[in-house]
Each structure stands twice: as structure tokens, then as C-alpha cells.
Amino acid sequence: MKKTLPKFYGYFLPTSNQKGVTDTWAECEAKVKNVQGARFKGFSTREAAQQWIDEGSDYSNKETFSPGVYFDAGTGRGNGVEVSVTDEKWQDLLSHVLPKSYINRYGKHSLPEGFTNNYGELLGCYLALQIALKLGIKKVYGDSSLVIDYWSKGMIKKEDMPEDTIELSRETTTLRKKFESQGGRIEKVSGDANPADLGFH
């Protein structure tokens, strides 16, 4: 799923009351990394970022994130596809199902060269389902219609599709059936209201 990359990042550090707008994710990350309760969000304009800060740097100002597990994939850092799985508070969750060596310094899982973003979305869904089952969470959210409506239900065109994608679709379909048999639900959200994506690029 193609997304417009944010160009500016608003940040707020409650412990020191520092706040501001940066021009790059690298600058923002340097400010918020390892800071308890740090809030940050990407915007397409500096004015929008400043408005978010002026309104209290509250994630719920424009969207409310329901409790659950959120997944996404993207190529925003320019190093190939990365998979992101978080809760509604932007907390990374991949450590619940992946070894530390599989998680990069941003809390995401980097795929080897050659994998597509759609494969990353499918893997994100698979990992999100694993995490939800492990933690007893009943809602999983993502912004990929292709994965939620088709590939995670076993509906995938097998002609010219890589075998690893077909196999992951099968495994995800099986896991989804188990999740739903236990009362779980997968729902689509807007890419702009997916905490697994916010601040990622």
C-alpha cells in the first residue's frame, strides 16, 4: 500500500516538557528514543506538526485507537521492507514472537532484499495474529485490504505468485481461523490511523 511519507515530525517529552518539530525522522528519533512517555507523530507540513503540539500532543486529537494489535509494512527508511506490529499506544510487540536478533534497532523486522511490501503486510498480519493469540487480545487491525480481505483468507492467485507468499498465505489463513474461532476479529483501519505506521518512516 503506497503512503505519503511524512516530512515533519512533532515531538513532546513529558518528563522534561521539551517539544518541537523536526525535518527528518532521524532527528525526531534522536529526541524521543528511550524517553519514557515520549510522544511523536509525522505530518506532511510543519504547520500541522506545530498544531498537534499546540493542541497538547495528544494522539486522540484526530483519531482514537481502539485496544488491539496493529500491523503494517513499509519501505520508508529506504533499506527494503520492514514489518511493524504495535499496540494502540505505539508500543512495539514483535519481541513477543520473534528473537531479539530478528528485530532491528527501530523495533521492526527487516525483510531480506527481494521481498515485496505486500508480502511484508501479510507477514505483519501473521505475526499480529500470533501475538494476539499469545496475549489473549481479541482485535487485530491493519490497513491492507489485500491482506485482510483476501490473502489472510486463503484467496490468493497462485499463477506467477512466489511459493513463499502462497505458503505464508496458507499459514496465515489457518492462524486467522483459529483466532476467529476464539472470538477474535480482524478489522481494516485507515493508514493514517494505524499506530503501527505512525512515526515509522
Short mmCIF file of C-alpha atoms in Angstrom, two decimals:
data_model
loop_
_atom_site.label_atom_id
_atom_site.label_comp_id
_atom_site.label_asym_id
_atom_site.label_seq_id
_atom_site.Cartn_x
_atom_site.Cartn_y
_atom_site.Cartn_z
CA MET A 1 0.00 0.00 0.00
CA LYS A 2 1.58 3.29 -1.10
CA LYS A 3 1.60 6.01 1.54
CA THR A 4 2.59 9.66 1.54
CA LEU A 5 5.69 9.91 3.66
CA PRO A 6 5.61 12.48 6.46
CA LYS A 7 8.14 15.29 6.05
CA PHE A 8 7.94 16.81 9.52
CA TYR A 9 7.73 15.29 12.98
CA GLY A 10 6.24 16.79 16.09
CA TYR A 11 7.54 15.52 19.42
CA PHE A 12 6.78 16.05 23.10
CA LEU A 13 8.80 14.76 26.05
CA PRO A 14 6.53 14.89 29.14
CA THR A 15 9.35 14.25 31.61
CA SER A 16 11.25 17.41 30.61
CA ASN A 17 8.43 19.33 28.86
CA GLN A 18 10.54 19.60 25.71
CA LYS A 19 8.65 19.86 22.44
CA GLY A 20 9.30 20.83 18.86
CA VAL A 21 9.23 19.99 15.17
CA THR A 22 11.99 18.24 13.24
CA ASP A 23 12.55 17.93 9.50
CA THR A 24 13.54 14.26 9.49
CA TRP A 25 12.71 11.02 11.27
CA ALA A 26 16.38 10.65 12.30
CA GLU A 27 16.24 13.97 14.20
CA CYS A 28 12.96 13.04 15.85
CA GLU A 29 14.21 9.58 16.79
CA ALA A 30 17.27 11.09 18.48
CA LYS A 31 14.96 13.20 20.66
CA VAL A 32 12.43 10.51 21.63
CA LYS A 33 14.42 7.28 21.75
CA ASN A 34 14.42 5.67 25.21
CA VAL A 35 12.48 8.59 26.72
CA GLN A 36 9.65 7.42 28.96
CA GLY A 37 6.25 8.54 27.66
CA ALA A 38 7.67 10.33 24.61
CA ARG A 39 5.05 11.25 22.00
CA PHE A 40 5.81 11.81 18.33
CA LYS A 41 3.93 11.93 15.08
CA GLY A 42 4.65 12.52 11.39
CA PHE A 43 2.97 15.23 9.31
CA SER A 44 3.10 16.47 5.73
CA THR A 45 3.51 20.14 6.78
CA ARG A 46 5.35 21.95 9.56
CA GLU A 47 2.15 23.84 10.40
CA ALA A 48 0.23 20.62 11.03
CA ALA A 49 3.00 19.32 13.27
CA GLN A 50 3.04 22.55 15.27
CA GLN A 51 -0.73 22.50 15.58
CA TRP A 52 -0.56 18.99 17.03
CA ILE A 53 1.96 20.22 19.60
CA ASP A 54 -0.11 23.31 20.40
CA GLU A 55 -3.19 21.12 20.93
CA GLY A 56 -1.37 19.08 23.56
CA SER A 57 0.46 16.41 21.53
CA ASP A 58 -2.48 14.13 22.19
CA TYR A 59 -2.79 11.09 19.92
CA SER A 60 -6.53 11.18 20.35
CA ASN A 61 -6.91 14.71 18.96
CA LYS A 62 -7.65 13.43 15.47
CA GLU A 63 -8.06 9.71 15.90
CA THR A 64 -8.84 7.27 18.66
CA PHE A 65 -7.04 3.96 18.58
CA SER A 66 -9.04 1.03 19.88
CA PRO A 67 -7.21 -1.51 22.05
CA GLY A 68 -5.69 -4.27 19.95
CA VAL A 69 -2.73 -5.39 17.87
CA TYR A 70 -1.89 -3.31 14.78
CA PHE A 71 0.31 -4.34 11.86
CA ASP A 72 1.86 -2.65 8.84
CA ALA A 73 4.80 -2.85 6.44
CA GLY A 74 6.70 -0.14 4.63
CA THR A 75 9.89 0.95 2.94
CA GLY A 76 10.14 4.43 4.42
CA ARG A 77 13.75 4.24 5.57
CA GLY A 78 14.95 3.15 2.13
CA ASN A 79 16.50 -0.13 3.31
CA GLY A 80 13.92 -2.55 2.00
CA VAL A 81 10.68 -3.73 3.54
CA GLU A 82 10.18 -3.53 7.30
CA VAL A 83 7.33 -5.07 9.29
CA SER A 84 5.81 -3.22 12.23
CA VAL A 85 3.47 -4.65 14.89
CA THR A 86 2.37 -2.47 17.80
CA ASP A 87 -0.42 -1.95 20.27
CA GLU A 88 -2.74 1.07 20.30
CA LYS A 89 -0.14 3.07 22.26
CA TRP A 90 2.58 2.59 19.61
CA GLN A 91 4.42 0.05 21.75
CA ASP A 92 6.32 -2.46 19.62
CA LEU A 93 5.17 -6.05 20.16
CA LEU A 94 7.40 -8.15 17.91
CA SER A 95 9.53 -9.29 20.84
CA HIS A 96 6.61 -11.47 21.96
CA VAL A 97 7.10 -13.80 18.98
CA LEU A 98 10.49 -13.04 17.39
CA PRO A 99 14.03 -13.47 18.75
CA LYS A 100 15.87 -10.23 19.50
CA SER A 101 18.23 -10.86 16.57
CA TYR A 102 15.25 -10.59 14.18
CA ILE A 103 14.26 -7.12 15.43
CA ASN A 104 16.10 -4.04 14.20
CA ARG A 105 17.05 -1.02 16.29
CA TYR A 106 13.71 0.61 15.48
CA GLY A 107 11.73 -2.29 16.95
CA LYS A 108 10.75 -3.55 13.48
CA HIS A 109 11.57 -6.69 11.49
CA SER A 110 13.59 -6.12 8.31
CA LEU A 111 12.99 -8.44 5.37
CA PRO A 112 15.77 -9.62 3.08
CA GLU A 113 16.16 -7.95 -0.29
CA GLY A 114 13.62 -9.05 -2.89
CA PHE A 115 10.53 -9.26 -0.70
CA THR A 116 7.59 -7.04 -1.62
CA ASN A 117 5.65 -4.69 0.60
CA ASN A 118 2.55 -6.88 0.13
CA TYR A 119 4.48 -9.86 1.49
CA GLY A 120 5.53 -7.66 4.42
CA GLU A 121 1.89 -6.78 5.10
CA LEU A 122 0.96 -10.46 5.05
CA LEU A 123 3.81 -11.33 7.41
CA GLY A 124 2.72 -8.45 9.66
CA CYS A 125 -0.78 -9.93 9.79
CA TYR A 126 0.60 -13.38 10.59
CA LEU A 127 2.78 -12.04 13.41
CA ALA A 128 -0.05 -9.86 14.74
CA LEU A 129 -2.32 -12.91 14.91
CA GLN A 130 0.38 -14.86 16.76
CA ILE A 131 0.79 -12.04 19.25
CA ALA A 132 -2.95 -11.58 19.73
CA LEU A 133 -3.41 -15.29 20.43
CA LYS A 134 -0.46 -15.34 22.82
CA LEU A 135 -1.65 -12.28 24.77
CA GLY A 136 -5.36 -13.08 24.65
CA ILE A 137 -6.19 -9.96 22.61
CA LYS A 138 -9.36 -10.16 20.52
CA LYS A 139 -8.78 -7.42 17.91
CA VAL A 140 -6.20 -7.16 15.14
CA TYR A 141 -6.05 -4.12 12.87
CA GLY A 142 -4.26 -3.35 9.61
CA ASP A 143 -4.61 -1.03 6.62
CA SER A 144 -4.09 -3.52 3.79
CA SER A 145 -7.37 -4.52 2.10
CA LEU A 146 -5.49 -7.07 0.00
CA VAL A 147 -4.24 -8.92 3.09
CA ILE A 148 -7.32 -8.53 5.30
CA ASP A 149 -9.97 -9.27 2.67
CA TYR A 150 -8.14 -11.83 0.54
CA TRP A 151 -4.68 -13.20 1.34
CA SER A 152 -5.37 -13.93 5.04
CA LYS A 153 -8.50 -15.82 3.94
CA GLY A 154 -6.62 -18.06 1.50
CA MET A 155 -7.81 -16.13 -1.55
CA ILE A 156 -4.59 -15.63 -3.46
CA LYS A 157 -3.85 -16.01 -7.17
CA LYS A 158 -1.29 -18.77 -7.44
CA GLU A 159 -0.24 -18.03 -11.02
CA ASP A 160 3.15 -16.28 -11.03
CA MET A 161 2.99 -15.84 -7.23
CA PRO A 162 6.17 -16.79 -5.32
CA GLU A 163 5.82 -20.04 -3.36
CA ASP A 164 6.86 -18.38 -0.10
CA THR A 165 3.95 -15.92 -0.42
CA ILE A 166 1.50 -18.74 -1.15
CA GLU A 167 2.77 -20.72 1.84
CA LEU A 168 2.57 -17.70 4.16
CA SER A 169 -0.99 -17.10 2.93
CA ARG A 170 -1.88 -20.70 3.89
CA GLU A 171 -0.30 -20.37 7.34
CA THR A 172 -1.96 -17.00 7.96
CA THR A 173 -5.34 -18.36 6.88
CA THR A 174 -5.01 -21.25 9.35
CA LEU A 175 -3.99 -18.89 12.14
CA ARG A 176 -6.81 -16.49 11.34
CA LYS A 177 -9.37 -19.31 11.55
CA LYS A 178 -8.02 -20.25 14.99
CA PHE A 179 -8.08 -16.60 16.10
CA GLU A 180 -11.64 -16.08 14.92
CA SER A 181 -12.82 -19.39 16.41
CA GLN A 182 -11.75 -17.96 19.78
CA GLY A 183 -13.77 -14.78 19.28
CA GLY A 184 -11.08 -12.68 17.60
CA ARG A 185 -11.69 -10.21 14.77
CA ILE A 186 -9.51 -8.59 12.12
CA GLU A 187 -10.58 -5.11 11.03
CA LYS A 188 -9.31 -2.60 8.49
CA VAL A 189 -8.27 0.88 9.58
CA SER A 190 -7.07 3.87 7.61
CA GLY A 191 -3.33 4.09 7.06
CA ASP A 192 -3.44 7.47 8.79
CA ALA A 193 -5.00 5.89 11.89
CA ASN A 194 -2.67 2.93 12.26
CA PRO A 195 -0.25 3.27 15.18
CA ALA A 196 1.95 0.58 13.65
CA ASP A 197 2.64 3.09 10.86
CA LEU A 198 2.75 6.42 12.69
CA GLY A 199 6.27 7.80 13.10
CA PHE A 200 7.64 4.77 11.24
CA HIS A 201 9.06 6.39 8.10
#
